[in-house]
GROMACS .gro file of N, CA, C and O in nm:
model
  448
    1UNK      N    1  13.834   6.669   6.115
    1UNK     CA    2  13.720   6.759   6.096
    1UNK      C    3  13.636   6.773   6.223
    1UNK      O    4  13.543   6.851   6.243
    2UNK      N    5  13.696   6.665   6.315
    2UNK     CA    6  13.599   6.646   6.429
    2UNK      C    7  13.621   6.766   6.535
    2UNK      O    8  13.532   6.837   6.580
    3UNK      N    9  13.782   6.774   6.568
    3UNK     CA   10  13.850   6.848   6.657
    3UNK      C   11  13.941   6.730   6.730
    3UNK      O   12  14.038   6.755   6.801
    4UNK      N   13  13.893   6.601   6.701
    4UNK     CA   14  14.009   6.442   6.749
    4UNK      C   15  14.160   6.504   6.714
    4UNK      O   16  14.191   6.595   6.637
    5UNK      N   17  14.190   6.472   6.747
    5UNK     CA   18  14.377   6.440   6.747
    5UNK      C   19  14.390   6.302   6.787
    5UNK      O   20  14.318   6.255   6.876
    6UNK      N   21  14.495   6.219   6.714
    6UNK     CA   22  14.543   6.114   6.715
    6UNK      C   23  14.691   6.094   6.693
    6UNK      O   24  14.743   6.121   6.585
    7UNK      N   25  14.765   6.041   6.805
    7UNK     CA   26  14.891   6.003   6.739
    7UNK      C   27  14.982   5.857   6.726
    7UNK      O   28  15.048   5.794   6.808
    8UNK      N   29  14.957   5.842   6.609
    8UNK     CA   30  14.992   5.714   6.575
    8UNK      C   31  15.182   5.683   6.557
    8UNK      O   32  15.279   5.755   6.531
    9UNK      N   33  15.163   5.546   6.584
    9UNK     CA   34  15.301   5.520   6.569
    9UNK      C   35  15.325   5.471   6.440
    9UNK      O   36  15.231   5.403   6.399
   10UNK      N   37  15.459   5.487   6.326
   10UNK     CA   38  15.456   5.445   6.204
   10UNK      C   39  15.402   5.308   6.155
   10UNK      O   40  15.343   5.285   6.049
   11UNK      N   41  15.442   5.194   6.282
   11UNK     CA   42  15.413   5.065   6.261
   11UNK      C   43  15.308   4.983   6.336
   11UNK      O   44  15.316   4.865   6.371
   12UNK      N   45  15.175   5.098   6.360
   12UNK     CA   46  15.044   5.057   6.385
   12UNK      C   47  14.962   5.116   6.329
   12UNK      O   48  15.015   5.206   6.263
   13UNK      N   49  14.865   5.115   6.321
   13UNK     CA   50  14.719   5.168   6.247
   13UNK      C   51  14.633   5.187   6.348
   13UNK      O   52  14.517   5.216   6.317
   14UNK      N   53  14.661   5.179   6.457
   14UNK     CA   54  14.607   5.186   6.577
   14UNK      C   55  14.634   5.317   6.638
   14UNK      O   56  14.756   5.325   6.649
   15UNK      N   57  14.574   5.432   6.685
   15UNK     CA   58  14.655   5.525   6.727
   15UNK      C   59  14.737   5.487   6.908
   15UNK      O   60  14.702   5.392   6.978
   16UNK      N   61  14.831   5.576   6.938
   16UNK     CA   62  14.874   5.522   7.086
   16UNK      C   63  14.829   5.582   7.169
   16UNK      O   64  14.843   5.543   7.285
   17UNK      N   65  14.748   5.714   7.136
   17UNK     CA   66  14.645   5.815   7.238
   17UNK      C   67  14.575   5.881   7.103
   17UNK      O   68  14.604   5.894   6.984
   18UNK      N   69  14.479   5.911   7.182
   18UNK     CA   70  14.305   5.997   7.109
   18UNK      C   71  14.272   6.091   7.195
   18UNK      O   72  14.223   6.046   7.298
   19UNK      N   73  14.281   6.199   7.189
   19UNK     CA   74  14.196   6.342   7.216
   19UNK      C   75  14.116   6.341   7.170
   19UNK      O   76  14.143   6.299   7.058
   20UNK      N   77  13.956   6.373   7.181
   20UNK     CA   78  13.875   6.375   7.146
   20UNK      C   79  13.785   6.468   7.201
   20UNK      O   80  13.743   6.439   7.313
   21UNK      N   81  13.741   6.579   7.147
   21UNK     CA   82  13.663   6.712   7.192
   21UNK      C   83  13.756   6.789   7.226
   21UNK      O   84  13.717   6.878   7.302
   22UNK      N   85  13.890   6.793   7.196
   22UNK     CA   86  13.995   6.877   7.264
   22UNK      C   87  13.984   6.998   7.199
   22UNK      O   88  14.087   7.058   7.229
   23UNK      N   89  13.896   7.089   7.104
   23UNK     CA   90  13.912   7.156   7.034
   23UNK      C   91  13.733   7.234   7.036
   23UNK      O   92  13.699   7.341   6.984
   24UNK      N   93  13.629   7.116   7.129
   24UNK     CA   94  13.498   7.133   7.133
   24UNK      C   95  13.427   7.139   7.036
   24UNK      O   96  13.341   7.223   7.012
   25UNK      N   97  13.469   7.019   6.951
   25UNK     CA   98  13.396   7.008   6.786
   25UNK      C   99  13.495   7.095   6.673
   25UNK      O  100  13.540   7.040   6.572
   26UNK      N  101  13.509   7.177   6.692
   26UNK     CA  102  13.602   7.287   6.628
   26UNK      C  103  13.714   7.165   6.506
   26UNK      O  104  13.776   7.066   6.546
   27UNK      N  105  13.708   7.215   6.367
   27UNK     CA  106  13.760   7.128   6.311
   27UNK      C  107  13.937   7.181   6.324
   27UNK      O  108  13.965   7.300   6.342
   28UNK      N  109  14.041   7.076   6.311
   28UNK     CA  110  14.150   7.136   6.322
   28UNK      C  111  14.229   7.175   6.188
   28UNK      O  112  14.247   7.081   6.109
   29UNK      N  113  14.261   7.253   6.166
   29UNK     CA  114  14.337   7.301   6.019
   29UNK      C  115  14.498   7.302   5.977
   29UNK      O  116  14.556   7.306   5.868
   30UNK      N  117  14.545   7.295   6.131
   30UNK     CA  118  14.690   7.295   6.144
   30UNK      C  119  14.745   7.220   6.231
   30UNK      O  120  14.687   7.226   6.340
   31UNK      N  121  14.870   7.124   6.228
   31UNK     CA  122  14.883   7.115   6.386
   31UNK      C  123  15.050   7.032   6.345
   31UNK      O  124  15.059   6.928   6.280
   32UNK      N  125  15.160   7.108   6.400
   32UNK     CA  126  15.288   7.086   6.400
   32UNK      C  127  15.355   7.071   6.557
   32UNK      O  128  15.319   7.117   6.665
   33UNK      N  129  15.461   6.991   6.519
   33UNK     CA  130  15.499   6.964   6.662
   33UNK      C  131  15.641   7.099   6.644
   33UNK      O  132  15.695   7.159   6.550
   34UNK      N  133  15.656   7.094   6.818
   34UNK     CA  134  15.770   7.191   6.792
   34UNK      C  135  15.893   7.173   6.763
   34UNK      O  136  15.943   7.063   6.789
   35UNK      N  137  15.942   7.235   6.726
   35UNK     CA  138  16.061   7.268   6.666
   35UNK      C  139  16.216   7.215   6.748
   35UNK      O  140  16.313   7.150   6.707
   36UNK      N  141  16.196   7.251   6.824
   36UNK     CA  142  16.276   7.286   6.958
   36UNK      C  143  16.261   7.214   7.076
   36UNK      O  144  16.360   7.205   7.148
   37UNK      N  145  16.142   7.152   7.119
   37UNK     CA  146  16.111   7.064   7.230
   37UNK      C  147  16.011   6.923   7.179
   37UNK      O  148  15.890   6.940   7.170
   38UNK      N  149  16.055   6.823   7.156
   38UNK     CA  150  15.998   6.712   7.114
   38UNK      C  151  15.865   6.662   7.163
   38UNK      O  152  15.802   6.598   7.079
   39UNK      N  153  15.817   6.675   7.268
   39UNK     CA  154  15.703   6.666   7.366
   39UNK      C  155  15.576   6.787   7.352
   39UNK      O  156  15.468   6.785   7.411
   40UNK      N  157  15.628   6.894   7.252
   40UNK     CA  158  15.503   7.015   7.241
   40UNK      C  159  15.460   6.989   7.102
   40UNK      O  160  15.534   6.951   7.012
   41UNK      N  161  15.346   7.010   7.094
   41UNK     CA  162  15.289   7.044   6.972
   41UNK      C  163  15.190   7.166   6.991
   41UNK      O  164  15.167   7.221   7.099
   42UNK      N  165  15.138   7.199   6.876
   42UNK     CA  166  15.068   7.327   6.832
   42UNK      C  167  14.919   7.289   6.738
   42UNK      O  168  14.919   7.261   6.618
   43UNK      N  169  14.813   7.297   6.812
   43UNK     CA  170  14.708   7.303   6.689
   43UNK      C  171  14.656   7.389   6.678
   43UNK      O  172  14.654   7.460   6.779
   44UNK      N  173  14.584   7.438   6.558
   44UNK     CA  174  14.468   7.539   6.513
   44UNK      C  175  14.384   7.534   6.506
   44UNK      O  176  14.369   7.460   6.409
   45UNK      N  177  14.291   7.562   6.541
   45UNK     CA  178  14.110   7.504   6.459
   45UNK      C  179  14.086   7.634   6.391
   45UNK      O  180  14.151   7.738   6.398
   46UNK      N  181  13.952   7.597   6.308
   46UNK     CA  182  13.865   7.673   6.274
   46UNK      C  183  13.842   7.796   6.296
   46UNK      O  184  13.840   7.880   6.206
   47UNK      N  185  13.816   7.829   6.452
   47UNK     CA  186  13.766   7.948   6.519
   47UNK      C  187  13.933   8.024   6.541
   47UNK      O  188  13.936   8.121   6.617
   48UNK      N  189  14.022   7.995   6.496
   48UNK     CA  190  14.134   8.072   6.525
   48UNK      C  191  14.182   8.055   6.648
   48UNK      O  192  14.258   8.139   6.697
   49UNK      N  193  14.140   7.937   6.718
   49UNK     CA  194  14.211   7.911   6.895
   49UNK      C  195  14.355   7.840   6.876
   49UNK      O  196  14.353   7.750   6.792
   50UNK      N  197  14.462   7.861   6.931
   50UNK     CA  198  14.590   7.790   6.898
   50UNK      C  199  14.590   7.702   7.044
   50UNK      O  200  14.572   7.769   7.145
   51UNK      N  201  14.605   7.583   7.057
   51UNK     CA  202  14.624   7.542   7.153
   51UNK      C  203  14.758   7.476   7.168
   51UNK      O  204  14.817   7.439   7.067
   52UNK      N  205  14.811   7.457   7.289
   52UNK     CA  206  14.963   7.422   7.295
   52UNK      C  207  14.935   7.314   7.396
   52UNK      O  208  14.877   7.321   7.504
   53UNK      N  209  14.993   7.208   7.328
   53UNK     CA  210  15.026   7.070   7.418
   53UNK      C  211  15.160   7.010   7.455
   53UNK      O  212  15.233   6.963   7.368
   54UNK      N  213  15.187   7.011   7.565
   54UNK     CA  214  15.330   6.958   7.636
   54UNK      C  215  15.273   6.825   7.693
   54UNK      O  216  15.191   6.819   7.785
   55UNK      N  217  15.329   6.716   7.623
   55UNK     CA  218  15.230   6.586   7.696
   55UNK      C  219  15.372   6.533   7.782
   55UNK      O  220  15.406   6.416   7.766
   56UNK      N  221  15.435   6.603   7.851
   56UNK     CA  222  15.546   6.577   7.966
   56UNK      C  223  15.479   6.656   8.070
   56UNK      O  224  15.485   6.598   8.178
   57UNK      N  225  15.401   6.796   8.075
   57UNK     CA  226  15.363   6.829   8.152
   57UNK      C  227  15.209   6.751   8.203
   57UNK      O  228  15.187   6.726   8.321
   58UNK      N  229  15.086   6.709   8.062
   58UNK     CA  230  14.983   6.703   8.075
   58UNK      C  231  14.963   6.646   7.965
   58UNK      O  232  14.978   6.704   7.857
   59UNK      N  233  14.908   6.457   7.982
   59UNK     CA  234  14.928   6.429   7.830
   59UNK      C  235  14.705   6.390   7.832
   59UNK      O  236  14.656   6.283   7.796
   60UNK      N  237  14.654   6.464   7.863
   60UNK     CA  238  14.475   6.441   7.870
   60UNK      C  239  14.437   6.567   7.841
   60UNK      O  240  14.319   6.567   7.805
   61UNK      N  241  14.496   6.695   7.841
   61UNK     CA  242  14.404   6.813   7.775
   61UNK      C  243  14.574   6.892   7.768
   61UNK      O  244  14.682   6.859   7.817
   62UNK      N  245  14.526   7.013   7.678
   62UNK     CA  246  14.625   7.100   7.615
   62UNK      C  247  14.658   7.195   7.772
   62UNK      O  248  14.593   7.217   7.875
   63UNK      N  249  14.804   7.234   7.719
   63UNK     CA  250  14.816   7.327   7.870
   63UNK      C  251  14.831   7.459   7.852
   63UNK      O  252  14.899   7.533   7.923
   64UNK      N  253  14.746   7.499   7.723
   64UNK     CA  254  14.749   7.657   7.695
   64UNK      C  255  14.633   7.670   7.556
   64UNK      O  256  14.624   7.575   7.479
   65UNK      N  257  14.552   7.793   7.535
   65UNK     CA  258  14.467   7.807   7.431
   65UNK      C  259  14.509   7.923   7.436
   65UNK      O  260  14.563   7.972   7.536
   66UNK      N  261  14.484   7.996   7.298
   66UNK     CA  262  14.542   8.126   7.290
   66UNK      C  263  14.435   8.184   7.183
   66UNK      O  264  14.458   8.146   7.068
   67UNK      N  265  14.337   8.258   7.196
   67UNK     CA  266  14.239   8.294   7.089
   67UNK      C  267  14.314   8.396   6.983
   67UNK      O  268  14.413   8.456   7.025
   68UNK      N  269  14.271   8.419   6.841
   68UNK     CA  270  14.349   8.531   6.771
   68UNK      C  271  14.201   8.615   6.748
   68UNK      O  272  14.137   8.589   6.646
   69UNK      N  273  14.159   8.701   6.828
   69UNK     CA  274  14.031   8.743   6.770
   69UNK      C  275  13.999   8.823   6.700
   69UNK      O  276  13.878   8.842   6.688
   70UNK      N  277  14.141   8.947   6.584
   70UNK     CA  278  14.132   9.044   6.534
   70UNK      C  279  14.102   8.959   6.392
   70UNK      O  280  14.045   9.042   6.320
   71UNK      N  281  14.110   8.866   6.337
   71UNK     CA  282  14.073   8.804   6.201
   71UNK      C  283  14.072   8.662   6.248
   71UNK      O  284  14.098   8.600   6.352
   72UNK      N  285  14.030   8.636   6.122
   72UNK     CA  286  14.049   8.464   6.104
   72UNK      C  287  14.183   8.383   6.043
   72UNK      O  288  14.220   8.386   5.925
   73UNK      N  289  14.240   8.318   6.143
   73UNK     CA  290  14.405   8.241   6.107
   73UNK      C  291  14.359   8.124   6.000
   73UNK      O  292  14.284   8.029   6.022
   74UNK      N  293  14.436   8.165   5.857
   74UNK     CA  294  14.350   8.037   5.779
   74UNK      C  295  14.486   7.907   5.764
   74UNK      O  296  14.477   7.814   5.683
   75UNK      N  297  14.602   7.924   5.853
   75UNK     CA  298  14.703   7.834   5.861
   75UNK      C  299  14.805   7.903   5.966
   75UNK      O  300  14.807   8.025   5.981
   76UNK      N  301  14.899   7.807   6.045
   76UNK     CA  302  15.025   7.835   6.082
   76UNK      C  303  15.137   7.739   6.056
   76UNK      O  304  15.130   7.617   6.043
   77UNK      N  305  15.213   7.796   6.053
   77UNK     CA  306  15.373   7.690   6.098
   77UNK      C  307  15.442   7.755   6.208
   77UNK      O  308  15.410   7.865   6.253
   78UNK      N  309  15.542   7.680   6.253
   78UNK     CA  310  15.624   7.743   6.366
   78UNK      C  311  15.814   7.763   6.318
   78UNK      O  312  15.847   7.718   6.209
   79UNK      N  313  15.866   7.796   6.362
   79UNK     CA  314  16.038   7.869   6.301
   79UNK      C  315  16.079   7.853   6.442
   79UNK      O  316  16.025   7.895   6.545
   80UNK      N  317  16.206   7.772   6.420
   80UNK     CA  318  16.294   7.790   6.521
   80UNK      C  319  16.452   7.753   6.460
   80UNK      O  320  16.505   7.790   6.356
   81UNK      N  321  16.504   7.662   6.572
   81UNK     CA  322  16.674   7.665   6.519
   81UNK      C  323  16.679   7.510   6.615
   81UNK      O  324  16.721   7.524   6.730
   82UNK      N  325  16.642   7.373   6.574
   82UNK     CA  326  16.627   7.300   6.674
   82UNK      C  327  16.801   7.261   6.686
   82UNK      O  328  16.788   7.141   6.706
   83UNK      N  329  16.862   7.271   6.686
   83UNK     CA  330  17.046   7.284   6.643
   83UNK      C  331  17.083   7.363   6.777
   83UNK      O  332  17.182   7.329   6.842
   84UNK      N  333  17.008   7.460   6.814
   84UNK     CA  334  17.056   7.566   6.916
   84UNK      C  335  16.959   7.532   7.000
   84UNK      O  336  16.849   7.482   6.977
   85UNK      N  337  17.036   7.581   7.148
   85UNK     CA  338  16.976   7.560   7.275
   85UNK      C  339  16.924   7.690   7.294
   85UNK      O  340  16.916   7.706   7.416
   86UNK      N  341  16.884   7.791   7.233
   86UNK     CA  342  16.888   7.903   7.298
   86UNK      C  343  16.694   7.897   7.298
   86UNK      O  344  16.636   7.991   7.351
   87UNK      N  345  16.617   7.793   7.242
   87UNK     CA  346  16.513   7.784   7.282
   87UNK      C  347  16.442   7.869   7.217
   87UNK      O  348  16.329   7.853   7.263
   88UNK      N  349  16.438   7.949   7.139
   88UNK     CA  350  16.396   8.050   7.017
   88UNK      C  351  16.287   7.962   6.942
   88UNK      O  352  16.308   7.869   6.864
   89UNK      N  353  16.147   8.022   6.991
   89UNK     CA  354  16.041   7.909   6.912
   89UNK      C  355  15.976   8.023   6.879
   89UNK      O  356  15.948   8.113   6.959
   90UNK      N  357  15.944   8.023   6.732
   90UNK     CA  358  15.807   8.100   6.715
   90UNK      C  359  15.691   8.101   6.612
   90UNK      O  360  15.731   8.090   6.496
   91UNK      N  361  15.579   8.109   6.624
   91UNK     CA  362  15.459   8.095   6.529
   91UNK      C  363  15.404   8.201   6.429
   91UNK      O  364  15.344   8.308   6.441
   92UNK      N  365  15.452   8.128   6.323
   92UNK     CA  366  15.391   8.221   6.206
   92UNK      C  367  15.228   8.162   6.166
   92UNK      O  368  15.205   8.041   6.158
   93UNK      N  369  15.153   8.238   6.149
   93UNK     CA  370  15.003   8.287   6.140
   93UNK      C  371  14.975   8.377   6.037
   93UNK      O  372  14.998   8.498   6.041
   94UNK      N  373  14.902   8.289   5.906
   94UNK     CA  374  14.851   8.350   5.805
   94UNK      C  375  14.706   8.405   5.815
   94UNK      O  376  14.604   8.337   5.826
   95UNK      N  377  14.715   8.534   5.808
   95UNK     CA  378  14.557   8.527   5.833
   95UNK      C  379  14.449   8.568   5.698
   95UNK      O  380  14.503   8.623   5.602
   96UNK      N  381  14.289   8.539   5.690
   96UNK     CA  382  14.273   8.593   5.601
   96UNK      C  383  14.268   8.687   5.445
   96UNK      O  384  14.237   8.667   5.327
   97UNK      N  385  14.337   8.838   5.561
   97UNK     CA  386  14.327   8.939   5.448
   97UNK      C  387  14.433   8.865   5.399
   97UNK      O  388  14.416   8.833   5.282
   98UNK      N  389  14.567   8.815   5.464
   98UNK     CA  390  14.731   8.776   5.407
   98UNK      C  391  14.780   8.841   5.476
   98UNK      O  392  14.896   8.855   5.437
   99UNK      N  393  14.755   8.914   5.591
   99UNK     CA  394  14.862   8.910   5.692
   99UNK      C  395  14.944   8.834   5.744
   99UNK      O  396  14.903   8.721   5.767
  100UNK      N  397  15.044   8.857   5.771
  100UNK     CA  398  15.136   8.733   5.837
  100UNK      C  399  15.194   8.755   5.994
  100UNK      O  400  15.291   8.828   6.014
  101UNK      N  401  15.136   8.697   6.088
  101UNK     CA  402  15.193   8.738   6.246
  101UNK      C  403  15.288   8.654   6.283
  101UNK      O  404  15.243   8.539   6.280
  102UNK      N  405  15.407   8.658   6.318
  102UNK     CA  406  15.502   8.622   6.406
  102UNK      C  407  15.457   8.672   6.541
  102UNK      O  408  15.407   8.779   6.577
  103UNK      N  409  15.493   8.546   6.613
  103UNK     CA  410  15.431   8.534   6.773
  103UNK      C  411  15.559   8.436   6.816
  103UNK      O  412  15.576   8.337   6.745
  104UNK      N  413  15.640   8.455   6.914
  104UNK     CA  414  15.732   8.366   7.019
  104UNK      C  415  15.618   8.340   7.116
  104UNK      O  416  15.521   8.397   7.166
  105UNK      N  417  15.697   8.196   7.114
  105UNK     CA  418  15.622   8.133   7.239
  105UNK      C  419  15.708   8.127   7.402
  105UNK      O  420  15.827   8.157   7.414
  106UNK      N  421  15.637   8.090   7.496
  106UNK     CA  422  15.719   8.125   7.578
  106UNK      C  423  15.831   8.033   7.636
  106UNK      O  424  15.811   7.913   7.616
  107UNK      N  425  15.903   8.055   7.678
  107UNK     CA  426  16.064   7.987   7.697
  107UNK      C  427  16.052   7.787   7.737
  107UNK      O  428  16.114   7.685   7.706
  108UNK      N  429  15.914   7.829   7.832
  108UNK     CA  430  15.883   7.711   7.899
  108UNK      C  431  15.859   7.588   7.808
  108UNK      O  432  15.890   7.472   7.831
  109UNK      N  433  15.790   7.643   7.689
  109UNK     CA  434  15.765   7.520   7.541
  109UNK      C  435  15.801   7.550   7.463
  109UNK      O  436  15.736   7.551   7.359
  110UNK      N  437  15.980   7.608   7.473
  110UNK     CA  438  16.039   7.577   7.370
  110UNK      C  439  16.171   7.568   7.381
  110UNK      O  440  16.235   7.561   7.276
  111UNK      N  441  16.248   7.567   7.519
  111UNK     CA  442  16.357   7.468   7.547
  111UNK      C  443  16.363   7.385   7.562
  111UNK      O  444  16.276   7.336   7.633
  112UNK      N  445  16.446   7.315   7.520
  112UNK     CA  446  16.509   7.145   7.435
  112UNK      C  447  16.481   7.069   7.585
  112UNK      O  448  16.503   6.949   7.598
   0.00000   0.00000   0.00000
């Protein structure tokens, strides 16, 4: 609720890294790792910002924010084929009214 991210290992209670303000208070609503590249994940907050984290490139702040500013995103998941190399990642985005956006991400965070 904070905007923290934590990722814990199954056999601690301890997390093994803490983000904290990574989101600027902003509570988070979604947040899946990718599909296709083991090292990215995807969160959402509140305000509809998607941020993308590659903690191989940058494991202390996200290395992409992406605002949705035509509505409010009230969830996402992401679709790929983690089986295939062809690196095919992409984000589905429910929004408000019940629109649904498909968005590919770009090649760089989402080959294997």
């Amino acid at each position: 609720s904070d905007g923290s991210i934590r990722l814990h290992q199954m056999t601690s209670e301890y997390p093994l890294m803490q983000w904290s303000g990574s989101t600027k208070g902003q509570p988070i609503i979604a947040l899946q790792w990718a599909l296709t590249r083991p090292a990215v994940f995807f969160a959402l907050d509140a305000s509809s910002n998607i941020y993308i984290w590659d903690l191989l490139e940058n494991d202390l702040l996200p290395v992409a924010k992406q605002t949705i500013p035509s509505e409010r995103v009230v969830t996402m998941t992401l679709l790929g084929e983690p089986e295939k190399a062809n690196g095919l990642l992409g984000i589905v985005l429910a929004k408000e009214s019940g629109q649904i956006d498909i968005q590919y991400v770009k090649k760089k965070w989402a080959l294997p």
